[in-house]
PDB file of C-alpha atoms in Angstrom:
ATOM      1  CA  MET G   1      33.976   5.878  36.045  1.00 36.00           C
ATOM      2  CA  GLU G   2      31.143   5.209  34.598  1.00 48.00           C
ATOM      3  CA  ASP G   3      28.287   3.004  35.320  1.00 71.00           C
ATOM      4  CA  LEU G   4      26.754   0.148  33.266  1.00 78.00           C
ATOM      5  CA  PRO G   5      23.604  -0.797  32.739  1.00 90.00           C
ATOM      6  CA  LEU G   6      22.207  -3.444  34.651  1.00 94.00           C
ATOM      7  CA  THR G   7      22.272  -6.987  33.158  1.00 96.00           C
ATOM      8  CA  HIS G   8      18.786  -9.249  32.878  1.00 97.00           C
ATOM      9  CA  SER G   9      20.713 -11.289  35.550  1.00 98.00           C
ATOM     10  CA  GLN G  10      21.697  -8.232  37.330  1.00 97.00           C
ATOM     11  CA  ILE G  11      18.096  -6.767  37.759  1.00 97.00           C
ATOM     12  CA  PHE G  12      16.957 -10.620  38.371  1.00 98.00           C
ATOM     13  CA  ALA G  13      19.398 -11.255  41.688  1.00 98.00           C
ATOM     14  CA  ASN G  14      20.137  -7.764  42.872  1.00 97.00           C
ATOM     15  CA  GLN G  15      16.230  -6.198  42.751  1.00 97.00           C
ATOM     16  CA  VAL G  16      14.018  -7.996  41.355  1.00 97.00           C
ATOM     17  CA  LEU G  17      15.166 -11.467  44.306  1.00 97.00           C
ATOM     18  CA  PRO G  18      15.922  -9.014  47.139  1.00 97.00           C
ATOM     19  CA  GLN G  19      12.330  -6.923  46.497  1.00 97.00           C
ATOM     20  CA  LEU G  20       9.427 -10.258  46.715  1.00 96.00           C
ATOM     21  CA  PHE G  21      11.610 -11.945  49.762  1.00 97.00           C
ATOM     22  CA  HIS G  22      12.696  -9.210  52.234  1.00 95.00           C
ATOM     23  CA  GLY G  23       9.035  -7.753  51.249  1.00 94.00           C
ATOM     24  CA  ALA G  24       6.684 -10.913  51.645  1.00 94.00           C
ATOM     25  CA  PRO G  25       8.678 -13.505  52.365  1.00 94.00           C
ATOM     26  CA  ALA G  26       6.340 -16.347  53.710  1.00 94.00           C
ATOM     27  CA  GLN G  27       4.512 -15.666  50.029  1.00 96.00           C
ATOM     28  CA  LEU G  28       7.362 -16.047  48.072  1.00 96.00           C
ATOM     29  CA  TRP G  29       7.985 -19.541  50.235  1.00 95.00           C
ATOM     30  CA  LYS G  30       4.850 -20.747  49.971  1.00 96.00           C
ATOM     31  CA  TYR G  31       4.747 -20.024  45.184  1.00 97.00           C
ATOM     32  CA  LEU G  32       8.584 -21.386  45.811  1.00 96.00           C
ATOM     33  CA  ASN G  33       7.953 -24.180  46.626  1.00 95.00           C
ATOM     34  CA  ARG G  34       4.294 -24.743  45.218  1.00 96.00           C
ATOM     35  CA  ASP G  35       5.411 -23.456  41.158  1.00 97.00           C
ATOM     36  CA  GLY G  36       9.569 -24.387  41.707  1.00 95.00           C
ATOM     37  CA  THR G  37      11.264 -23.214  38.354  1.00 97.00           C
ATOM     38  CA  GLN G  38       7.993 -22.099  37.627  1.00 97.00           C
ATOM     39  CA  PHE G  39       7.427 -19.160  39.808  1.00 98.00           C
ATOM     40  CA  LEU G  40      11.504 -18.182  39.007  1.00 98.00           C
ATOM     41  CA  ASN G  41      11.147 -18.638  35.484  1.00 98.00           C
ATOM     42  CA  PHE G  42       8.921 -15.633  35.782  1.00 98.00           C
ATOM     43  CA  TYR G  43       9.268 -13.209  37.772  1.00 97.00           C
ATOM     44  CA  TRP G  44      13.697 -14.012  34.377  1.00 98.00           C
ATOM     45  CA  ASN G  45      10.602 -12.648  32.145  1.00 97.00           C
ATOM     46  CA  ALA G  46       9.588 -10.394  34.433  1.00 96.00           C
ATOM     47  CA  ALA G  47      13.029  -9.013  35.324  1.00 96.00           C
ATOM     48  CA  GLY G  48      13.661  -8.674  31.474  1.00 95.00           C
ATOM     49  CA  GLU G  49      10.314  -7.186  30.526  1.00 93.00           C
ATOM     50  CA  LYS G  50      12.957  -3.566  31.404  1.00 81.00           C
ATOM     51  CA  LEU G  51      15.507  -4.103  29.069  1.00 92.00           C
ATOM     52  CA  HIS G  52      14.709  -3.753  25.762  1.00 91.00           C
ATOM     53  CA  ARG G  53      14.845  -6.662  23.369  1.00 90.00           C
ATOM     54  CA  GLY G  54      18.328  -7.322  22.459  1.00 90.00           C
ATOM     55  CA  ALA G  55      19.502  -6.954  26.415  1.00 93.00           C
ATOM     56  CA  ARG G  56      17.212  -9.939  27.729  1.00 95.00           C
ATOM     57  CA  ALA G  57      19.112 -13.216  28.752  1.00 96.00           C
ATOM     58  CA  SER G  58      18.093 -16.806  28.658  1.00 96.00           C
ATOM     59  CA  SER G  59      17.044 -18.196  31.660  1.00 97.00           C
ATOM     60  CA  PHE G  60      19.019 -21.764  30.960  1.00 97.00           C
ATOM     61  CA  GLY G  61      20.309 -22.968  34.183  1.00 97.00           C
ATOM     62  CA  LEU G  62      18.232 -21.380  36.623  1.00 98.00           C
ATOM     63  CA  ASN G  63      17.344 -23.954  39.415  1.00 98.00           C
ATOM     64  CA  TYR G  64      16.695 -23.366  42.714  1.00 98.00           C
ATOM     65  CA  THR G  65      17.791 -26.319  45.912  1.00 97.00           C
ATOM     66  CA  ALA G  66      16.067 -25.654  49.331  1.00 96.00           C
ATOM     67  CA  GLU G  67      16.521 -27.103  52.748  1.00 95.00           C
ATOM     68  CA  GLU G  68      16.265 -26.424  56.686  1.00 95.00           C
ATOM     69  CA  PRO G  69      19.247 -25.920  58.790  1.00 94.00           C
ATOM     70  CA  ALA G  70      18.551 -25.124  61.498  1.00 93.00           C
ATOM     71  CA  PRO G  71      14.826 -25.776  62.757  1.00 94.00           C
ATOM     72  CA  ARG G  72      12.536 -23.048  61.439  1.00 93.00           C
ATOM     73  CA  MET G  73      15.228 -21.976  59.706  1.00 95.00           C
ATOM     74  CA  TYR G  74      14.495 -22.291  55.429  1.00 96.00           C
ATOM     75  CA  THR G  75      16.693 -21.903  53.039  1.00 97.00           C
ATOM     76  CA  ALA G  76      16.988 -21.686  49.277  1.00 97.00           C
ATOM     77  CA  VAL G  77      20.098 -21.359  46.644  1.00 98.00           C
ATOM     78  CA  ILE G  78      19.069 -20.077  43.482  1.00 98.00           C
ATOM     79  CA  THR G  79      21.427 -21.323  40.983  1.00 98.00           C
ATOM     80  CA  LEU G  80      21.514 -18.265  38.120  1.00 98.00           C
ATOM     81  CA  PRO G  81      21.816 -18.418  34.489  1.00 98.00           C
ATOM     82  CA  THR G  82      26.434 -18.589  34.406  1.00 96.00           C
ATOM     83  CA  PRO G  83      27.321 -15.162  34.450  1.00 95.00           C
ATOM     84  CA  LYS G  84      28.476 -13.709  31.272  1.00 94.00           C
ATOM     85  CA  VAL G  85      30.388 -10.123  32.767  1.00 93.00           C
ATOM     86  CA  ALA G  86      31.992  -8.468  36.154  1.00 92.00           C
ATOM     87  CA  GLY G  87      28.780  -8.385  38.359  1.00 94.00           C
ATOM     88  CA  GLU G  88      25.979 -10.822  37.593  1.00 96.00           C
ATOM     89  CA  ALA G  89      25.847 -13.807  40.244  1.00 97.00           C
ATOM     90  CA  TYR G  90      26.397 -17.545  40.672  1.00 97.00           C
ATOM     91  CA  TYR G  91      24.335 -17.856  42.891  1.00 98.00           C
ATOM     92  CA  ALA G  92      21.346 -16.317  45.038  1.00 98.00           C
ATOM     93  CA  ALA G  93      20.180 -17.456  48.814  1.00 98.00           C
ATOM     94  CA  LEU G  94      17.411 -16.536  49.879  1.00 98.00           C
ATOM     95  CA  VAL G  95      17.638 -17.502  54.371  1.00 97.00           C
ATOM     96  CA  TYR G  96      13.388 -16.828  56.298  1.00 96.00           C
ATOM     97  CA  ARG G  97      13.655 -17.085  60.046  1.00 94.00           C
ATOM     98  CA  PRO G  98      10.690 -16.432  60.759  1.00 91.00           C
ATOM     99  CA  ASP G  99      10.547 -16.284  64.515  1.00 88.00           C
ATOM    100  CA  ARG G 100      13.045 -13.609  64.527  1.00 82.00           C
ATOM    101  CA  ARG G 101      12.867 -10.919  66.498  1.00 71.00           C
ATOM    102  CA  ILE G 102      15.018  -8.194  67.592  1.00 68.00           C
ATOM    103  CA  LEU G 103      12.921  -6.077  69.901  1.00 63.00           C
ATOM    104  CA  LEU G 104      10.426  -4.381  67.502  1.00 61.00           C
ATOM    105  CA  VAL G 105      12.658  -5.388  64.100  1.00 62.00           C
ATOM    106  CA  SER G 106      12.107  -7.404  62.209  1.00 68.00           C
ATOM    107  CA  ASP G 107      15.618  -9.532  61.021  1.00 77.00           C
ATOM    108  CA  MET G 108      13.218 -12.435  59.667  1.00 91.00           C
ATOM    109  CA  THR G 109      15.032 -12.208  55.466  1.00 95.00           C
ATOM    110  CA  ARG G 110      18.714 -11.709  53.987  1.00 96.00           C
ATOM    111  CA  VAL G 111      19.543 -12.392  51.100  1.00 98.00           C
ATOM    112  CA  PHE G 112      22.824 -13.121  49.857  1.00 98.00           C
ATOM    113  CA  THR G 113      24.617 -12.908  46.100  1.00 98.00           C
ATOM    114  CA  LEU G 114      28.348 -14.888  44.523  1.00 97.00           C
ATOM    115  CA  GLU G 115      29.126 -13.120  41.567  1.00 95.00           C
ATOM    116  CA  LEU G 116      31.630 -13.008  39.470  1.00 94.00           C
ATOM    117  CA  THR G 117      34.811 -10.135  39.515  1.00 90.00           C
ATOM    118  CA  ASP G 118      36.658  -8.650  37.411  1.00 83.00           C
ATOM    119  CA  PRO G 119      40.521 -10.374  35.910  1.00 73.00           C
ATOM    120  CA  ALA G 120      41.339  -7.215  35.558  1.00 65.00           C
ATOM    121  CA  VAL G 121      40.534  -6.052  39.245  1.00 66.00           C
ATOM    122  CA  GLU G 122      41.557  -9.850  40.039  1.00 57.00           C
ATOM    123  CA  GLY G 123      44.750  -9.907  39.398  1.00 64.00           C
ATOM    124  CA  GLY G 124      44.303 -11.941  36.021  1.00 63.00           C
ATOM    125  CA  GLN G 125      41.835 -14.577  37.648  1.00 65.00           C
ATOM    126  CA  PRO G 126      38.051 -14.420  37.172  1.00 67.00           C
ATOM    127  CA  GLY G 127      36.827 -14.676  40.665  1.00 88.00           C
ATOM    128  CA  THR G 128      34.171 -14.483  43.226  1.00 92.00           C
ATOM    129  CA  ARG G 129      32.773 -11.510  45.804  1.00 94.00           C
ATOM    130  CA  LEU G 130      30.365 -12.992  48.315  1.00 96.00           C
ATOM    131  CA  VAL G 131      27.036  -9.706  48.411  1.00 97.00           C
ATOM    132  CA  GLN G 132      24.019  -9.140  50.801  1.00 97.00           C
ATOM    133  CA  TRP G 133      21.720  -7.165  49.999  1.00 97.00           C
ATOM    134  CA  THR G 134      18.983  -5.661  52.138  1.00 94.00           C
ATOM    135  CA  MET G 135      16.240  -4.230  52.734  1.00 92.00           C
ATOM    136  CA  HIS G 136      17.097  -1.240  50.574  1.00 94.00           C
ATOM    137  CA  LEU G 137      18.122  -3.139  48.168  1.00 95.00           C
ATOM    138  CA  GLN G 138      21.811  -1.685  49.278  1.00 96.00           C
ATOM    139  CA  ARG G 139      24.849  -3.056  48.754  1.00 96.00           C
ATOM    140  CA  ILE G 140      27.361  -5.196  51.363  1.00 96.00           C
ATOM    141  CA  GLU G 141      29.798  -6.659  50.431  1.00 95.00           C
ATOM    142  CA  TYR G 142      32.300  -9.807  52.514  1.00 95.00           C
ATOM    143  CA  PRO G 143      35.774 -10.142  51.889  1.00 90.00           C
ATOM    144  CA  ASP G 144      35.258 -14.302  51.207  1.00 88.00           C
ATOM    145  CA  ILE G 145      36.939 -16.235  49.317  1.00 83.00           C
ATOM    146  CA  LEU G 146      34.605 -18.933  47.682  1.00 88.00           C
ATOM    147  CA  ASP G 147      35.198 -21.328  45.157  1.00 85.00           C
ATOM    148  CA  GLY G 148      32.071 -21.263  42.402  1.00 84.00           C
ATOM    149  CA  ARG G 149      30.094 -24.568  44.220  1.00 91.00           C
ATOM    150  CA  ALA G 150      27.029 -23.935  45.604  1.00 93.00           C
ATOM    151  CA  ALA G 151      27.804 -26.025  49.348  1.00 93.00           C
ATOM    152  CA  SER G 152      30.359 -23.396  49.294  1.00 94.00           C
ATOM    153  CA  PHE G 153      28.219 -20.130  49.262  1.00 96.00           C
ATOM    154  CA  LEU G 154      25.753 -21.753  51.561  1.00 96.00           C
ATOM    155  CA  LYS G 155      28.314 -21.876  54.447  1.00 95.00           C
ATOM    156  CA  ALA G 156      30.079 -19.138  54.042  1.00 96.00           C
ATOM    157  CA  VAL G 157      26.309 -17.229  53.719  1.00 96.00           C
ATOM    158  CA  LEU G 158      24.964 -19.415  56.855  1.00 95.00           C
ATOM    159  CA  GLN G 159      28.761 -18.018  58.801  1.00 95.00           C
ATOM    160  CA  HIS G 160      27.341 -14.086  58.966  1.00 94.00           C
ATOM    161  CA  LEU G 161      23.793 -14.563  59.247  1.00 90.00           C
ATOM    162  CA  ASP G 162      24.862 -12.742  62.778  1.00 79.00           C
ATOM    163  CA  ASP G 163      27.524  -9.887  60.724  1.00 65.00           C
TER     164      ASP G 163
END
């Protein structure tokens, strides 16, 4: 099966956000808190620069919420433009735990997305898939069955933090 080219949304959610966040989490958090959706839109537009004009998508719907679900654990759930094709995400979650170290290895950042799945594969019904993106942009899929709500997504993300 031939790989389809990545969409604007996939480049943003699966490459740009994980690279930015894993590479400089404190800076991303600072700019997200300071500039909010303007910051996200800047990087959405940067992701689109890799595509020809006709493949660029609107950032309509791009937004975020941030919270501290536990002391010194910060989460941002980024709402993405409505997915149009399988593999595009509804949400991305950035989890920042600045004090987390395991021996000499830093485990401060985790990035997850909740993707639309292919209805042909899911018995005719579109579904969702929980995916983690590592520092090296490796994809780890989880078997969780989730509805499309941000609260359910964040709850599942928090349950997988110590996997």
